XYZ file of C-alpha atoms in Angstrom:
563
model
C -20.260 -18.605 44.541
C -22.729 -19.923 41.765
C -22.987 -23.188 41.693
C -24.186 -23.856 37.744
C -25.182 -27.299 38.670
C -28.530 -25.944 40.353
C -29.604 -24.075 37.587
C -29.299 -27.331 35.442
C -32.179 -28.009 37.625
C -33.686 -25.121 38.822
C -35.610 -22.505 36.926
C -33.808 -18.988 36.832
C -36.764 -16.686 35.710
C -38.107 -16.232 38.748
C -34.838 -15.217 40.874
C -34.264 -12.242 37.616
C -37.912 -11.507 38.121
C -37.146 -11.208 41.932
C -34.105 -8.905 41.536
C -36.043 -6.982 38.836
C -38.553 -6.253 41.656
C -36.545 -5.390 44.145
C -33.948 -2.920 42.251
C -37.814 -1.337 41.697
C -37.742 -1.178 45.399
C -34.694 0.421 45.866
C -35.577 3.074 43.411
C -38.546 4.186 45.344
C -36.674 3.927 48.844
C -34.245 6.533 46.750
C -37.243 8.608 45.733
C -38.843 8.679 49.278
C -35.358 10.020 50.371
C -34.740 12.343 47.823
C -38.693 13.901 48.395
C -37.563 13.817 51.822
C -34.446 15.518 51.594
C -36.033 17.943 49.712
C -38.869 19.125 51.706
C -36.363 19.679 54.858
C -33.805 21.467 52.702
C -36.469 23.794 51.327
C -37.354 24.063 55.054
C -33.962 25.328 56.022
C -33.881 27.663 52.862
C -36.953 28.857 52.308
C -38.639 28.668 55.331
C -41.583 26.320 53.607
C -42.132 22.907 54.737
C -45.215 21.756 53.681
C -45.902 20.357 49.970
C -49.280 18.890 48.792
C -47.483 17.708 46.054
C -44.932 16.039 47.610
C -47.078 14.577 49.667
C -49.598 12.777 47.703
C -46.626 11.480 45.780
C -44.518 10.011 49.236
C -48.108 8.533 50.129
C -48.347 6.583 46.553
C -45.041 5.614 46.780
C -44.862 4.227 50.485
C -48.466 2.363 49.289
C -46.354 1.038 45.769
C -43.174 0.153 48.328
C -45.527 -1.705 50.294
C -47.147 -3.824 47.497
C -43.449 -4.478 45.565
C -42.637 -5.401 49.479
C -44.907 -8.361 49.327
C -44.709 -9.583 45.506
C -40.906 -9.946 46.856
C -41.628 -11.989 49.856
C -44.379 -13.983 47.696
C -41.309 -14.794 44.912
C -38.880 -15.340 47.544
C -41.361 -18.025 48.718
C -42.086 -19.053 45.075
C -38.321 -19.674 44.119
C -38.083 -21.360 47.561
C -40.767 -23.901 47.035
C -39.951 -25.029 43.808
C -36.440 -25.099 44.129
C -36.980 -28.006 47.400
C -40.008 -30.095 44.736
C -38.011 -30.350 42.101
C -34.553 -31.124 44.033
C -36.394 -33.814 46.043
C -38.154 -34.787 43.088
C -34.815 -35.520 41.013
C -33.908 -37.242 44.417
C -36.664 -39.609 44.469
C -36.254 -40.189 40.801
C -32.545 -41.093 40.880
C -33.088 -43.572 43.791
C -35.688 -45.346 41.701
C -33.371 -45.390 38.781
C -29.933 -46.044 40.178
C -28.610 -49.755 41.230
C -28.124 -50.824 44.819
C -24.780 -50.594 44.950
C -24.685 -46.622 43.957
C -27.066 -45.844 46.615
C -26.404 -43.901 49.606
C -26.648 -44.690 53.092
C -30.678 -44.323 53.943
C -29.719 -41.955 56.945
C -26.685 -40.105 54.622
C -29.605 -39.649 51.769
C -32.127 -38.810 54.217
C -30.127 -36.119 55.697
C -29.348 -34.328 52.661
C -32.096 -34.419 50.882
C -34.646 -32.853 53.911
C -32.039 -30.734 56.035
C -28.928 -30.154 53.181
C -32.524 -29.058 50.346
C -33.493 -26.297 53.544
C -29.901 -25.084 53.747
C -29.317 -24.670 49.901
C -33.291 -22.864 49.717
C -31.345 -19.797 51.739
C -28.592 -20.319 48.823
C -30.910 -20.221 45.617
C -33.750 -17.657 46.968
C -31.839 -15.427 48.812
C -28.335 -15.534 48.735
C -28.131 -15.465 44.322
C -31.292 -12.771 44.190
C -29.309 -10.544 46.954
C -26.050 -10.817 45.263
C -27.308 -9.492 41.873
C -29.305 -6.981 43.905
C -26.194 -5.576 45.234
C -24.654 -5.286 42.055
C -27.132 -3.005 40.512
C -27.884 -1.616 44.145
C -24.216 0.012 44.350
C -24.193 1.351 40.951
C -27.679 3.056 41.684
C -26.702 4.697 44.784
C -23.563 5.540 43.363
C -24.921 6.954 40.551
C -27.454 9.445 42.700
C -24.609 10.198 45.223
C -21.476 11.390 42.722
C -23.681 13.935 41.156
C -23.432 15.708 44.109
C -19.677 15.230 45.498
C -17.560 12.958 43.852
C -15.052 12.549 46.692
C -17.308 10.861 49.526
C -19.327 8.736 46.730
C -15.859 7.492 45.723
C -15.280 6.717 49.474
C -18.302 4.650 49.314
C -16.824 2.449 46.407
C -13.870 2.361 47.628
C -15.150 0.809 51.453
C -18.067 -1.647 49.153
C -15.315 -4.450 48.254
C -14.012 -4.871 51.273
C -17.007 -6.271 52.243
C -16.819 -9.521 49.370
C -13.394 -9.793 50.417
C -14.186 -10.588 53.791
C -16.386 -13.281 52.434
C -13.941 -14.631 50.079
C -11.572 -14.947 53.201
C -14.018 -16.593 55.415
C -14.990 -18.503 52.477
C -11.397 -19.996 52.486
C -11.482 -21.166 56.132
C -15.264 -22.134 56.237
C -14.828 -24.774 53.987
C -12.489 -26.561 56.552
C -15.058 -26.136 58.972
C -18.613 -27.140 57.223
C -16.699 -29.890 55.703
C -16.115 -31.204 59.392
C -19.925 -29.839 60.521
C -21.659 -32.043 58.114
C -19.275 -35.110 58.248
C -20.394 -34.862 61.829
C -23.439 -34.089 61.193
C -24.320 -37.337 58.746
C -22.670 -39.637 61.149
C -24.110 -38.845 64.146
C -27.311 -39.697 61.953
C -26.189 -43.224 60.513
C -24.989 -44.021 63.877
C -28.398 -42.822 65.125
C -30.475 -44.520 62.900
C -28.032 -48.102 63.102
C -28.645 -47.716 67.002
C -32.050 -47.580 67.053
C -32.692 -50.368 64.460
C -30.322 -52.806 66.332
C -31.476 -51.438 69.914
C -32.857 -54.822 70.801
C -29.514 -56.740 69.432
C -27.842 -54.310 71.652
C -29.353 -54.800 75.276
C -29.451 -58.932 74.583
C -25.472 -58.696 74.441
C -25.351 -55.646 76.981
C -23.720 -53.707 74.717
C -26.464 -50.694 74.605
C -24.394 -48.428 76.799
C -21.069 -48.608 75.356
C -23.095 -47.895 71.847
C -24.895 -45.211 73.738
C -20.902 -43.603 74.697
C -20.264 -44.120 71.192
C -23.379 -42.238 69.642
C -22.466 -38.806 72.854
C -19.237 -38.760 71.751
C -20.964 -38.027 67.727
C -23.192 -35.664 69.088
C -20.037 -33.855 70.945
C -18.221 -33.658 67.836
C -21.433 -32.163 65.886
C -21.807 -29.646 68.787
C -18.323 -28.544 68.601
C -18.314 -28.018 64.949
C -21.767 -26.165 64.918
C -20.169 -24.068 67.648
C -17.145 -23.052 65.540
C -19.534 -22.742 62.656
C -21.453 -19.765 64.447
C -18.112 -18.793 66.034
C -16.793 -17.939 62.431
C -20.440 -16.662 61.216
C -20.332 -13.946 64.272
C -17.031 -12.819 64.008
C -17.010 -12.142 59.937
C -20.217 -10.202 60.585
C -19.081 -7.928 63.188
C -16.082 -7.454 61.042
C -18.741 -6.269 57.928
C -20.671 -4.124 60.682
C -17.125 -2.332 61.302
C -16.937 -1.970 57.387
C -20.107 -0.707 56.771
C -20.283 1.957 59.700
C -16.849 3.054 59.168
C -17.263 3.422 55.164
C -20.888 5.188 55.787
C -19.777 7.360 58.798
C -16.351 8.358 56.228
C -18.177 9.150 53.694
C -20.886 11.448 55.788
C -17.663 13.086 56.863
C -15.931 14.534 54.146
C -19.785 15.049 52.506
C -20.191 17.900 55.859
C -16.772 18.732 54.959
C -17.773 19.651 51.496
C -21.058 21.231 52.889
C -18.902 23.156 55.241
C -16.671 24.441 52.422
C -19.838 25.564 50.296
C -19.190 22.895 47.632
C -22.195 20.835 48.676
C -25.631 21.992 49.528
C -27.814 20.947 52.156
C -29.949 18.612 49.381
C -26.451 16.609 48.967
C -25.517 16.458 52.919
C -29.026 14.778 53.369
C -28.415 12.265 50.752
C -25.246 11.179 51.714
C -26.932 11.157 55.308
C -29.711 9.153 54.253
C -28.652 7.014 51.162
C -25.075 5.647 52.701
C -26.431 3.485 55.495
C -28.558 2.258 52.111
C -25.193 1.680 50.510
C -23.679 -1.002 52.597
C -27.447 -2.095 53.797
C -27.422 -5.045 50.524
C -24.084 -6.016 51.266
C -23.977 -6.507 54.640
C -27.115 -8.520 54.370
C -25.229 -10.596 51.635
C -22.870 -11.299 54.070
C -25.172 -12.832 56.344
C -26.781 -14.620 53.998
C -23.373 -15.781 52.718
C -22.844 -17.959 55.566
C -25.944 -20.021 55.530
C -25.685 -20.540 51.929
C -22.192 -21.906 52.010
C -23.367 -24.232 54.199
C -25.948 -25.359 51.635
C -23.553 -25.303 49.337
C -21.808 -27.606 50.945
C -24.106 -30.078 52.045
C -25.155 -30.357 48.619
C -21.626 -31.157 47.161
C -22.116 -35.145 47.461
C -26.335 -34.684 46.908
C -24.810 -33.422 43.594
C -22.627 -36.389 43.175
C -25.357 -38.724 43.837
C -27.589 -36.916 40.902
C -24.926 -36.720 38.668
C -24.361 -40.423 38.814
C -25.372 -42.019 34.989
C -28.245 -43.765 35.160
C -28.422 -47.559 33.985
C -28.086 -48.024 30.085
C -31.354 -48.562 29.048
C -33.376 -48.735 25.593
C -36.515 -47.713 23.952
C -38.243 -51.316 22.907
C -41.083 -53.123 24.330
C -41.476 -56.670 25.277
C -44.799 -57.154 23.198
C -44.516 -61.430 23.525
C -44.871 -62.732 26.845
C -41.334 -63.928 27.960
C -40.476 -67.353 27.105
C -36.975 -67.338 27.108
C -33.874 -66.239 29.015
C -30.168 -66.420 27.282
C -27.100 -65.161 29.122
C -23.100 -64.964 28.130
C -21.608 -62.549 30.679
C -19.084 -61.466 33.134
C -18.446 -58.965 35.776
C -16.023 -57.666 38.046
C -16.318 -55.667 41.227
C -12.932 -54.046 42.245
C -10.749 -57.092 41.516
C -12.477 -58.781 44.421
C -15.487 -60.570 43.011
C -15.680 -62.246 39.437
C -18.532 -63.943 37.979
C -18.428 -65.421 34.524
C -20.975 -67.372 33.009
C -21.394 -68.835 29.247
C -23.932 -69.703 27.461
C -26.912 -69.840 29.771
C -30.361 -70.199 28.551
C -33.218 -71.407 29.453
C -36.894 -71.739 28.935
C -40.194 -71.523 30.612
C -41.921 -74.410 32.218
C -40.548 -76.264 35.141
C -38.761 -74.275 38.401
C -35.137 -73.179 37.711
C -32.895 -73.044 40.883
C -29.648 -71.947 41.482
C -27.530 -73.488 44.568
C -24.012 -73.247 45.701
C -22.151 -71.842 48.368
C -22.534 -68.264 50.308
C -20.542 -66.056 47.609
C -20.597 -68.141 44.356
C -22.636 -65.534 42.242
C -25.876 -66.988 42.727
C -27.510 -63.479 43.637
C -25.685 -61.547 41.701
C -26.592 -63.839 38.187
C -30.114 -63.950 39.028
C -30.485 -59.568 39.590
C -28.332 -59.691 36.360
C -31.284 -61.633 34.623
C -34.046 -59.786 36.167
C -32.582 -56.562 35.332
C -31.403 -55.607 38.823
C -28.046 -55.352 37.743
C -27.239 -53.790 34.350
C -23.196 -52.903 34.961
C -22.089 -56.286 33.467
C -20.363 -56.825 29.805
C -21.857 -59.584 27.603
C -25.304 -60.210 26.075
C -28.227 -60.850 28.295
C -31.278 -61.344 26.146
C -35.024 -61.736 26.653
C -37.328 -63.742 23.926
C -33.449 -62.817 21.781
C -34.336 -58.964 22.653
C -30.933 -57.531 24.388
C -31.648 -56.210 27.994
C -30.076 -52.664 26.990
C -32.411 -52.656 23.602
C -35.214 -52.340 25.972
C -37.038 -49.608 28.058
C -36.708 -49.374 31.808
C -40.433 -49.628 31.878
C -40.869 -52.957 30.311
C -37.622 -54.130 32.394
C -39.764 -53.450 35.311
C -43.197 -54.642 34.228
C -41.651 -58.129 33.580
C -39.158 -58.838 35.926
C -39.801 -59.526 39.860
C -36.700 -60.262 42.563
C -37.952 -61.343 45.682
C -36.280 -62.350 48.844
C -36.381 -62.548 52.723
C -35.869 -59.312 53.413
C -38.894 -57.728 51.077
C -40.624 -55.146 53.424
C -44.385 -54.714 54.299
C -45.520 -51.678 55.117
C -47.900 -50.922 58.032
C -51.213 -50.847 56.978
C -53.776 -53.072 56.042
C -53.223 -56.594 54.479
C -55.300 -55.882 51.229
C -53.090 -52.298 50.590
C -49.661 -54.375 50.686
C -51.224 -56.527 48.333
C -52.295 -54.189 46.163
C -48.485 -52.665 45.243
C -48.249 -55.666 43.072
C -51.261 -55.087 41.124
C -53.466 -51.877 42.258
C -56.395 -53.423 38.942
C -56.315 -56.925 41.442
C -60.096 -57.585 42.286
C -61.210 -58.295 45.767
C -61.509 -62.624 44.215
C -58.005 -61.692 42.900
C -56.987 -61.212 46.286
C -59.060 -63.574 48.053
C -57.520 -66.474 45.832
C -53.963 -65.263 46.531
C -54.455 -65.520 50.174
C -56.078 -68.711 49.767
C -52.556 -70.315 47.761
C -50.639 -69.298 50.599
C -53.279 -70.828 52.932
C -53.308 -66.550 55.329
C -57.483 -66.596 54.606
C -58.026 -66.981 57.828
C -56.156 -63.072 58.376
C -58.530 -61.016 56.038
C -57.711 -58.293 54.065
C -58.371 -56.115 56.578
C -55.818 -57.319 59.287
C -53.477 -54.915 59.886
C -49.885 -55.500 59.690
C -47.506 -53.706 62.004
C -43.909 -52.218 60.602
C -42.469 -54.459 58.043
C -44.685 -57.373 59.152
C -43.782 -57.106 62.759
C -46.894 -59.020 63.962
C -46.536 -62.037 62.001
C -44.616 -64.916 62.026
C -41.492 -65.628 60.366
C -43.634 -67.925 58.017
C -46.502 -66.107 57.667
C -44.669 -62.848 56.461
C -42.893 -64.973 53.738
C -45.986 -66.261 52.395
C -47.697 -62.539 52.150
C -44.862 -61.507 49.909
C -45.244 -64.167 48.076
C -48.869 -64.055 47.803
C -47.963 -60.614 46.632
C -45.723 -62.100 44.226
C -48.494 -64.321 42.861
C -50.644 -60.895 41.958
C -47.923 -59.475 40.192
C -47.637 -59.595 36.322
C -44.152 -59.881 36.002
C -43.064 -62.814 34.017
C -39.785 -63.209 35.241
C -39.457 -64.127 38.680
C -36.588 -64.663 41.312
C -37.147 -65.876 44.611
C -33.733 -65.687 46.997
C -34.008 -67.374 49.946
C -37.671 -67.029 50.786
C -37.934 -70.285 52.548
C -35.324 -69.131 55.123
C -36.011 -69.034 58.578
C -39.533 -70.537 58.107
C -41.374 -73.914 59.528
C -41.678 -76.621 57.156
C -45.542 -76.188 56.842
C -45.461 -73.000 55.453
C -42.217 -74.120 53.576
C -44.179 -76.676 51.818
C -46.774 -73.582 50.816
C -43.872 -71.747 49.354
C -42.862 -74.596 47.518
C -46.063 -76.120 45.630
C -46.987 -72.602 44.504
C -43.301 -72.133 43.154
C -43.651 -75.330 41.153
C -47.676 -73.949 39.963
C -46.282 -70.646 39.360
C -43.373 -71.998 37.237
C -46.075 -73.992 34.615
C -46.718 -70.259 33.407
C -43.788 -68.223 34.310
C -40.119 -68.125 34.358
C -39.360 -68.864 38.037
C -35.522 -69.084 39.491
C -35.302 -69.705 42.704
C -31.990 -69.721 45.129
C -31.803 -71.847 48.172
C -29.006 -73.400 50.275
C -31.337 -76.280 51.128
C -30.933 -78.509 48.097
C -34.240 -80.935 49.565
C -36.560 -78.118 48.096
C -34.975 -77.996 44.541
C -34.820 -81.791 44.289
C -38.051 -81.685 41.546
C -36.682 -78.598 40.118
C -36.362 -78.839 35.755
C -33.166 -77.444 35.805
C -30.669 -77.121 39.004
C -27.539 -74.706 38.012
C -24.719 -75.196 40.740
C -22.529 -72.189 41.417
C -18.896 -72.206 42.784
C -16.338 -69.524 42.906
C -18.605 -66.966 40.551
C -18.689 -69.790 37.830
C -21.503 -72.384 36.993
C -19.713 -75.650 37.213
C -22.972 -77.829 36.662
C -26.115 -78.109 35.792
C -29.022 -80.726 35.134
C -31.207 -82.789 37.207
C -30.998 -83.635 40.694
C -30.466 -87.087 39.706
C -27.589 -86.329 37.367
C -25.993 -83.481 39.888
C -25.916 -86.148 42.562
C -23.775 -88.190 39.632
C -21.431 -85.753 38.187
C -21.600 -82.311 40.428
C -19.412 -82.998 43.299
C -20.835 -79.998 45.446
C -23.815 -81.167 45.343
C -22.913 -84.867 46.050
C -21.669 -83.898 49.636
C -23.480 -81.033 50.191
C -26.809 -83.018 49.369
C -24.966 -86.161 51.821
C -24.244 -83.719 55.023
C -27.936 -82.269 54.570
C -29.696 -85.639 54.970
C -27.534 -86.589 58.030
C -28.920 -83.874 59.294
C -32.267 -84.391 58.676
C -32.199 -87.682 59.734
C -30.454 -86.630 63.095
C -33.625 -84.132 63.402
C -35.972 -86.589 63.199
C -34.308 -89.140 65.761
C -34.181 -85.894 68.396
């Protein structure tokens, strides 16, 4: 029931401080009673019912109830509140730090970390503080009760575990059904989310209702399991309700029995009367919370997976030269499908670097390798001869820069997308970046939609990579960010590659082997290898890829031009 991974993150001082509070609680409720209990037995026996003393005393009490009643709810909220920061926190903090390819599903994360955070908040600041309150809870009561009759306080502990054992049982067959509620539950939301993203790809191939059948018959599946989920969470708490009546109604019982028989005096009856609804009260309410928590619990199993996942090797150094130099010997694997292997790859800066080959030959892959994108790879990748592991995730971050087609703009203004790549740029700064990529005539105060929606397929390739020209980063790798734009503003792109290279490292990946023709060095990848490299003149020579690849590209240029 306690999950010891949550208090890796969590604080636990304030849930002790909680229970602390609330056993103090429970010792006045006993008090009140007990005063209570009194004054009518000394009613019935003396024939006095009024006590000055008692009074003043129930009145301070009530007024110190009423105060520990509100430092509860105010550390209930505390333990709450910081439980769902620093949980979401850690969240936030893996994503940054984890690779692509250990990510979850935007939707799948999403979900967990809002709704799965709210579930496990009933888990951390009320299910564990009522649990340890019920532990000191029974052996208070039970300690007040047996020094009056032994028999019916026994009954009491005898009835309390049958309680937790009706937990543990519907513990057994609720993780059956919450494993089914939020397997639902998370793809009903990735189908959700994929729907709505692709809505207009939908209705152009008519296919929006059959995806709209698709996404009821998710949402008929989550509705059936959160049915059975609240079917279960009814029927185990009217079964605790039959425990706790039946123990507290047994025990008040044989305590008149006792009273009846002279061996327990009316102080004692009251008591049992008063204090063994009190009894059961903590447990029963455990109960209740019980089910909410497992459900927490639950949705948290895989959120715990995801932060548990080790983090990229990285070091402690700094790059304190600018980089000048890239070297490479490497190879990966991914699940016996994919293989890359390179050997002996290094190169300097000055002049545009460009990859090429087919769809699948390890272009991508080599390039996030260099910049640091990709760190699950054995062999030496170095920096100005400083390993990539020998150095902190920091400086992998200031220097390196991965670009590509699908690099997102957020709504806003033009000047505060901009300004992610370097919030110190000055207003010239800015000014002269637009200018490059020839968008001066936008502003910085134009407003961009979602992602760039209102611009052109052109003009959203040259903000990010007037964004890229703001940046600091002296590694940079530009993947196909002259696809699926006009040749004007490819010919933007491309002279401010070439000006950017005469002070950076710049690599950039293309499948149209016309824009790396007065590229310094042109690496040609097949099959996850790099079977040549030089000049375009030399490639056109010796790299037969490129020979044919380079002949069927100008046929169709020159078919282009005749249309």
């Amino acid at each position: 029931m306690i999950d010891r991974r949550l208090f890796k993150l969590v604080a636990k001082r304030p849930i002790f401080l909680l229970v602390a509070v609330r056993w103090l609680n429970l010792a006045l409720s006993i008090f009140i009673w007990y005063g209570f209990a009194s004054l009518v037995s000394e009613y019935f026996e003396m024939g006095s019912f009024f006590s000055l003393y008692f009074l003043w005393l129930g009145a301070f009490a009530l007024i110190l109830k009423a105060l520990l009643h509100y430092i509860s709810g105010y550390l209930t909220w505390y333990c709450a509140s910081q439980m769902r920061l620093t949980l979401r926190q850690n969240v936030l903090q893996k994503a940054l730090e984890l690779q692509a390819n250990q990510q979850l599903a935007p939707s799948v994360l999403a979900q967990y970390a809002v709704e799965g955070i709210n579930q496990l908040e009933l888990y951390y600041a009320r299910f564990l503080p009522q649990l340890f309150y019920c532990l000191g809870s029974v052996v208070l009561i039970f300690g007040v009760l047996v020094g009056y009759a032994w028999q019916p306080a026994v009954l009491l502990l005898i009835c309390m575990p049958l309680i937790p054992l009706v937990i543990v049982l519907v513990m057994k067959s609720a993780k059956k059904i919450l494993g089914k509620y939020w397997h639902s539950y998370t793809d009903l939301g990735r189908v959700f989310e994929e729907d709505l993203r692709g809505l207009s790809t939908l209705k152009d191939f008519a296919q929006d209702e059959a995806k709209q059948q698709e996404l009821k018959q998710n949402a008929e599946s989550f509705r059936k399991a959160t049915m059975s989920l609240l079917a279960m969470q009814l029927n185990s708490i009217t079964i605790m309700d039959l425990i706790s009546y039946c123990g507290a109604g047994l025990s008040i019982s044989l305590a008149l029995v006792a009273f009846s028989k002279g061996s327990l005096d009316l102080l004692g009856v009251l008591l049992f009367i008063l204090l063994s609804a009190e009894f059961f009260l903590p447990l029963r309410q455990l109960g209740s919370f019980f089910h909410v928590a497992l459900n927490g619990v639950s949705a948290m199993k895989r959120l715990f997976s995801f932060l548990e996942q080790e983090n990229p090797v990285s070091g402690t150094q700094t790059l304190v030269q600018p980089l000048k130099q890239i070297k490479a010997t490497l190879a990966l694997e991914y699940a016996g499908s994919f293989k890359l292997q390179v050997n002996d790859f290094s190169e300097k800066q000055g002049g545009l670097i460009a990859f090429v080959g087919p769809s699948g030959s390890g272009k991508s892959t080599f390039a996030q390798i260099l910049s640091a994108k990709k760190l699950d790879y054995q062999g030496n990748v170095s920096w100005n001869q400083t390993n990539l592991t020998s150095l902190s995730q920091q400086s992998l971050q200031e220097n390196a820069l991965y670009i590509s087609e699908q690099g997102y703009l957020f709504k806003g203004s033009l000047c505060e997308n901009l300004l992610l790549a370097n919030p110190n740029a000055s207003k010239q700064q800015l000014l002269s970046a637009l200018a490059k990529v020839d968008l001066t005539a936008l502003g910085l105060d134009y407003q961009l939609a979602e992602n760039g929606a209102n611009l052109s397929g052109g003009q959203r390739q040259r903000v990010l990579l007037a964004r890229c020209l703001l940046s600091q980063a002296q590694l940079v790798v530009c993947d196909e960010i002259t696809a699926g734009v006009d040749k004007p503003s490819e010919d933007i792109i491309m002279q401010n590659l070439h000006d950017l290279a005469k002070e950076k490292l710049v690599i950039f990946i293309s499948h149209r082997l016309y824009n790396v023709l007065d590229a310094k060095t042109i690496y040609v990848f097949e099959n996850g290898q790099i079977t040549a490299s030089g000049t375009s003149q030399s490639l056109l020579k010796d790299s037969r890829y490129f020979k044919e690849y380079f002949a069927k590209e100008q046929t169709l240029l020159e078919e282009g031009k005749n249309v």
